[in-house]
Amino acid sequence: MNNLSGTTYHSPVIETHLTSPVGLLALKASSVGLTHLTVVDLQQQSSQVTPLSETSIVQKDSQQYLEKDITHAKSHIKNVQKQLDEYFSAKRKSFDVPLAPKGTVFQQQVWQALAELPFGQTCSYADIASTIHRPKAVRAVGAANGANPIAIIVPCHRVIGKSGKLTGYAYGLEMKQFLLNLESQ
């Protein structure tokens, strides 16, 4: 299981793109862990997780990165790629890659609660609000869920309506249903 508590955010050092069964994924990592996993093109699907581009160094304000930071970040990306391939092949039910998303303390609490949600299980915003001991913060939980920068691994797709129906998802209900179906096999 991933642990986000106490993680200090470091700007991404490298990024890469992978094709996957849900589309083209963009991954970014810092020396301490994965900072982003986003879907950039839902149409560009592949049956396997395959690198589409070489890992490149993120240039930000002509900042220089230490070789060890680049090496650590590349290691995180390689590990994520392997675990995503296993996940989409129905060989993995949890992720254990270091995560380092940027977010407020509240967002980090919500994302940690999501990361602890067992494979194949769903919950509502109210359930997450109760889990983090903020039962009246249901709307804020929804906003934090929507701001999740690490799709799939921090499983915001597992949040459904209190009635049991699918609710909004940043990448569309079709992808959300695909992920939930994959996890119910």
mmCIF file of C-alpha atoms in Angstrom:
data_model
loop_
_atom_site.group_PDB
_atom_site.id
_atom_site.type_symbol
_atom_site.label_atom_id
_atom_site.label_comp_id
_atom_site.label_asym_id
_atom_site.label_seq_id
_atom_site.Cartn_x
_atom_site.Cartn_y
_atom_site.Cartn_z
ATOM 1 C CA MET A 1 0.000 0.000 0.000
ATOM 2 C CA ASN A 2 1.160 3.506 -0.766
ATOM 3 C CA ASN A 3 1.751 5.994 1.988
ATOM 4 C CA LEU A 4 1.414 9.704 1.316
ATOM 5 C CA SER A 5 1.620 10.943 4.883
ATOM 6 C CA GLY A 6 4.731 12.907 5.608
ATOM 7 C CA THR A 7 5.807 13.015 1.973
ATOM 8 C CA THR A 8 7.471 16.261 1.023
ATOM 9 C CA TYR A 9 6.706 17.414 -2.481
ATOM 10 C CA HIS A 10 9.618 17.875 -4.828
ATOM 11 C CA SER A 11 9.087 19.177 -8.353
ATOM 12 C CA PRO A 12 9.161 16.487 -11.038
ATOM 13 C CA VAL A 13 12.589 15.787 -12.461
ATOM 14 C CA ILE A 14 11.608 13.486 -15.320
ATOM 15 C CA GLU A 15 8.568 12.598 -17.370
ATOM 16 C CA THR A 16 7.592 9.891 -19.824
ATOM 17 C CA HIS A 17 4.564 8.669 -21.762
ATOM 18 C CA LEU A 18 3.154 5.143 -21.853
ATOM 19 C CA THR A 19 0.379 3.602 -23.883
ATOM 20 C CA SER A 20 -2.088 1.545 -21.863
ATOM 21 C CA PRO A 21 -5.514 -0.080 -22.141
ATOM 22 C CA VAL A 22 -7.090 3.217 -20.993
ATOM 23 C CA GLY A 23 -5.082 5.538 -23.232
ATOM 24 C CA LEU A 24 -1.850 7.483 -23.317
ATOM 25 C CA LEU A 25 -0.505 8.052 -19.806
ATOM 26 C CA ALA A 26 1.885 10.814 -18.748
ATOM 27 C CA LEU A 27 4.050 10.023 -15.735
ATOM 28 C CA LYS A 28 6.225 12.479 -13.832
ATOM 29 C CA ALA A 29 8.521 11.700 -10.935
ATOM 30 C CA SER A 30 10.830 13.450 -8.548
ATOM 31 C CA SER A 31 13.695 11.913 -6.627
ATOM 32 C CA VAL A 32 11.287 10.941 -3.821
ATOM 33 C CA GLY A 33 8.440 9.393 -5.839
ATOM 34 C CA LEU A 34 5.754 9.609 -8.486
ATOM 35 C CA THR A 35 4.251 13.101 -8.631
ATOM 36 C CA HIS A 36 1.803 12.726 -11.535
ATOM 37 C CA LEU A 37 -0.013 10.024 -13.477
ATOM 38 C CA THR A 38 -2.485 11.518 -15.906
ATOM 39 C CA VAL A 39 -4.311 10.331 -18.988
ATOM 40 C CA VAL A 40 -3.464 12.659 -21.863
ATOM 41 C CA ASP A 41 -5.227 10.848 -24.717
ATOM 42 C CA LEU A 42 -8.088 8.400 -24.137
ATOM 43 C CA GLN A 43 -8.055 7.370 -27.814
ATOM 44 C CA GLN A 44 -4.461 6.145 -27.895
ATOM 45 C CA GLN A 45 -5.006 2.729 -26.333
ATOM 46 C CA SER A 46 -2.865 -0.377 -26.312
ATOM 47 C CA SER A 47 -3.449 -3.807 -24.832
ATOM 48 C CA GLN A 48 -0.148 -3.498 -22.950
ATOM 49 C CA VAL A 49 1.672 -0.815 -21.019
ATOM 50 C CA THR A 50 4.349 0.305 -23.463
ATOM 51 C CA PRO A 51 6.768 3.244 -23.324
ATOM 52 C CA LEU A 52 5.909 5.675 -26.096
ATOM 53 C CA SER A 53 8.678 8.151 -25.470
ATOM 54 C CA GLU A 54 12.078 8.198 -23.893
ATOM 55 C CA THR A 55 12.149 9.461 -20.355
ATOM 56 C CA SER A 56 13.038 13.125 -20.528
ATOM 57 C CA ILE A 57 14.281 15.595 -17.983
ATOM 58 C CA VAL A 58 11.735 18.227 -16.983
ATOM 59 C CA GLN A 59 13.226 21.651 -17.570
ATOM 60 C CA LYS A 60 11.956 24.228 -15.134
ATOM 61 C CA ASP A 61 13.511 27.664 -14.896
ATOM 62 C CA SER A 62 16.768 26.171 -16.193
ATOM 63 C CA GLN A 63 17.053 24.317 -12.889
ATOM 64 C CA GLN A 64 19.907 21.844 -12.727
ATOM 65 C CA TYR A 65 19.249 18.431 -11.275
ATOM 66 C CA LEU A 66 21.744 16.191 -9.580
ATOM 67 C CA GLU A 67 22.473 12.923 -11.331
ATOM 68 C CA LYS A 68 21.302 10.993 -8.249
ATOM 69 C CA ASP A 69 17.918 12.784 -8.395
ATOM 70 C CA ILE A 70 17.507 11.794 -12.037
ATOM 71 C CA THR A 71 18.531 8.207 -11.277
ATOM 72 C CA HIS A 72 16.016 7.942 -8.408
ATOM 73 C CA ALA A 73 13.235 9.473 -10.499
ATOM 74 C CA LYS A 74 13.932 7.097 -13.406
ATOM 75 C CA SER A 75 13.784 4.190 -10.971
ATOM 76 C CA HIS A 76 10.349 5.323 -9.768
ATOM 77 C CA ILE A 77 9.073 5.594 -13.349
ATOM 78 C CA LYS A 78 10.396 2.136 -14.233
ATOM 79 C CA ASN A 79 8.744 0.655 -11.141
ATOM 80 C CA VAL A 80 5.421 2.374 -11.928
ATOM 81 C CA GLN A 81 5.531 1.094 -15.511
ATOM 82 C CA LYS A 82 6.078 -2.480 -14.286
ATOM 83 C CA GLN A 83 3.293 -2.251 -11.703
ATOM 84 C CA LEU A 84 0.834 -0.685 -14.155
ATOM 85 C CA ASP A 85 1.549 -3.484 -16.635
ATOM 86 C CA GLU A 86 0.824 -6.039 -13.892
ATOM 87 C CA TYR A 87 -2.336 -4.159 -12.853
ATOM 88 C CA PHE A 88 -3.747 -4.068 -16.391
ATOM 89 C CA SER A 89 -2.832 -7.758 -16.808
ATOM 90 C CA ALA A 90 -4.870 -8.560 -13.655
ATOM 91 C CA LYS A 91 -1.695 -9.698 -11.860
ATOM 92 C CA ARG A 92 -1.526 -6.864 -9.317
ATOM 93 C CA LYS A 93 -4.091 -5.749 -6.759
ATOM 94 C CA SER A 94 -2.140 -3.032 -4.986
ATOM 95 C CA PHE A 95 0.643 -0.600 -5.757
ATOM 96 C CA ASP A 96 3.706 -0.068 -3.630
ATOM 97 C CA VAL A 97 5.513 2.729 -5.395
ATOM 98 C CA PRO A 98 6.654 5.851 -3.554
ATOM 99 C CA LEU A 99 4.202 8.695 -4.143
ATOM 100 C CA ALA A 100 4.920 12.403 -3.832
ATOM 101 C CA PRO A 101 1.925 14.403 -5.077
ATOM 102 C CA LYS A 102 1.631 18.112 -4.385
ATOM 103 C CA GLY A 103 -1.413 18.981 -2.308
ATOM 104 C CA THR A 104 -2.731 20.598 0.833
ATOM 105 C CA VAL A 105 -2.783 18.690 4.106
ATOM 106 C CA PHE A 106 -6.499 18.038 3.579
ATOM 107 C CA GLN A 107 -5.954 16.765 0.023
ATOM 108 C CA GLN A 108 -3.148 14.511 1.254
ATOM 109 C CA GLN A 109 -5.510 13.057 3.878
ATOM 110 C CA VAL A 110 -8.155 12.331 1.234
ATOM 111 C CA TRP A 111 -5.617 10.800 -1.151
ATOM 112 C CA GLN A 112 -4.194 8.648 1.648
ATOM 113 C CA ALA A 113 -7.702 7.381 2.465
ATOM 114 C CA LEU A 114 -8.191 6.564 -1.223
ATOM 115 C CA ALA A 115 -4.826 4.776 -1.374
ATOM 116 C CA GLU A 116 -5.922 2.605 1.556
ATOM 117 C CA LEU A 117 -9.180 1.590 -0.146
ATOM 118 C CA PRO A 118 -8.876 -2.123 -0.968
ATOM 119 C CA PHE A 119 -8.731 -3.338 -4.554
ATOM 120 C CA GLY A 120 -12.194 -3.922 -6.000
ATOM 121 C CA GLN A 121 -13.974 -2.032 -3.219
ATOM 122 C CA THR A 122 -15.875 1.197 -3.773
ATOM 123 C CA CYS A 123 -16.957 3.983 -1.441
ATOM 124 C CA SER A 124 -18.700 7.354 -1.469
ATOM 125 C CA TYR A 125 -17.418 10.845 -0.719
ATOM 126 C CA ALA A 126 -19.224 10.589 2.615
ATOM 127 C CA ASP A 127 -17.327 7.381 3.420
ATOM 128 C CA ILE A 128 -14.000 9.105 2.759
ATOM 129 C CA ALA A 129 -15.085 12.128 4.834
ATOM 130 C CA SER A 130 -15.870 9.792 7.741
ATOM 131 C CA THR A 131 -12.582 7.935 7.298
ATOM 132 C CA ILE A 132 -10.593 11.144 7.687
ATOM 133 C CA HIS A 133 -12.768 12.223 10.654
ATOM 134 C CA ARG A 134 -14.317 15.142 8.768
ATOM 135 C CA PRO A 135 -17.893 13.877 8.226
ATOM 136 C CA LYS A 136 -19.229 17.288 7.175
ATOM 137 C CA ALA A 137 -16.515 17.821 4.553
ATOM 138 C CA VAL A 138 -18.195 15.736 1.846
ATOM 139 C CA ARG A 139 -17.988 18.452 -0.834
ATOM 140 C CA ALA A 140 -14.375 19.231 0.044
ATOM 141 C CA VAL A 141 -13.597 15.514 -0.251
ATOM 142 C CA GLY A 142 -15.158 15.594 -3.724
ATOM 143 C CA ALA A 143 -12.963 18.541 -4.689
ATOM 144 C CA ALA A 144 -9.825 16.830 -3.333
ATOM 145 C CA ASN A 145 -10.760 13.646 -5.180
ATOM 146 C CA GLY A 146 -11.101 15.639 -8.397
ATOM 147 C CA ALA A 147 -7.683 17.261 -7.829
ATOM 148 C CA ASN A 148 -5.906 13.906 -7.484
ATOM 149 C CA PRO A 149 -2.758 14.125 -9.661
ATOM 150 C CA ILE A 150 -2.042 10.376 -9.568
ATOM 151 C CA ALA A 151 -4.848 8.535 -11.350
ATOM 152 C CA ILE A 152 -5.274 4.758 -11.019
ATOM 153 C CA ILE A 153 -2.637 4.315 -8.290
ATOM 154 C CA VAL A 154 -4.479 6.712 -5.965
ATOM 155 C CA PRO A 155 -7.787 5.109 -6.943
ATOM 156 C CA CYS A 156 -10.223 8.002 -7.215
ATOM 157 C CA HIS A 157 -12.111 5.838 -9.734
ATOM 158 C CA ARG A 158 -13.343 3.742 -6.776
ATOM 159 C CA VAL A 159 -15.500 6.614 -5.490
ATOM 160 C CA ILE A 160 -19.114 6.191 -6.541
ATOM 161 C CA GLY A 161 -22.354 7.866 -5.561
ATOM 162 C CA LYS A 162 -23.922 7.057 -2.213
ATOM 163 C CA SER A 163 -26.743 5.388 -4.178
ATOM 164 C CA GLY A 164 -24.214 3.023 -5.795
ATOM 165 C CA LYS A 165 -24.294 4.730 -9.195
ATOM 166 C CA LEU A 166 -21.238 5.926 -11.051
ATOM 167 C CA THR A 167 -20.461 9.586 -10.492
ATOM 168 C CA GLY A 168 -18.192 11.929 -12.407
ATOM 169 C CA TYR A 169 -14.624 11.045 -13.193
ATOM 170 C CA ALA A 170 -11.969 13.300 -14.704
ATOM 171 C CA TYR A 171 -11.353 10.834 -17.546
ATOM 172 C CA GLY A 172 -14.987 9.933 -18.172
ATOM 173 C CA LEU A 173 -17.390 7.314 -16.909
ATOM 174 C CA GLU A 174 -16.328 4.816 -19.590
ATOM 175 C CA MET A 175 -12.766 4.682 -18.219
ATOM 176 C CA LYS A 176 -14.072 4.581 -14.658
ATOM 177 C CA GLN A 177 -16.289 1.605 -15.510
ATOM 178 C CA PHE A 178 -13.380 -0.093 -17.305
ATOM 179 C CA LEU A 179 -11.181 0.194 -14.182
ATOM 180 C CA LEU A 180 -13.957 -0.993 -11.858
ATOM 181 C CA ASN A 181 -14.640 -3.966 -14.171
ATOM 182 C CA LEU A 182 -10.924 -4.801 -14.262
ATOM 183 C CA GLU A 183 -10.848 -4.822 -10.469
ATOM 184 C CA SER A 184 -13.952 -6.994 -10.171
ATOM 185 C CA GLN A 185 -12.441 -9.885 -12.162
#
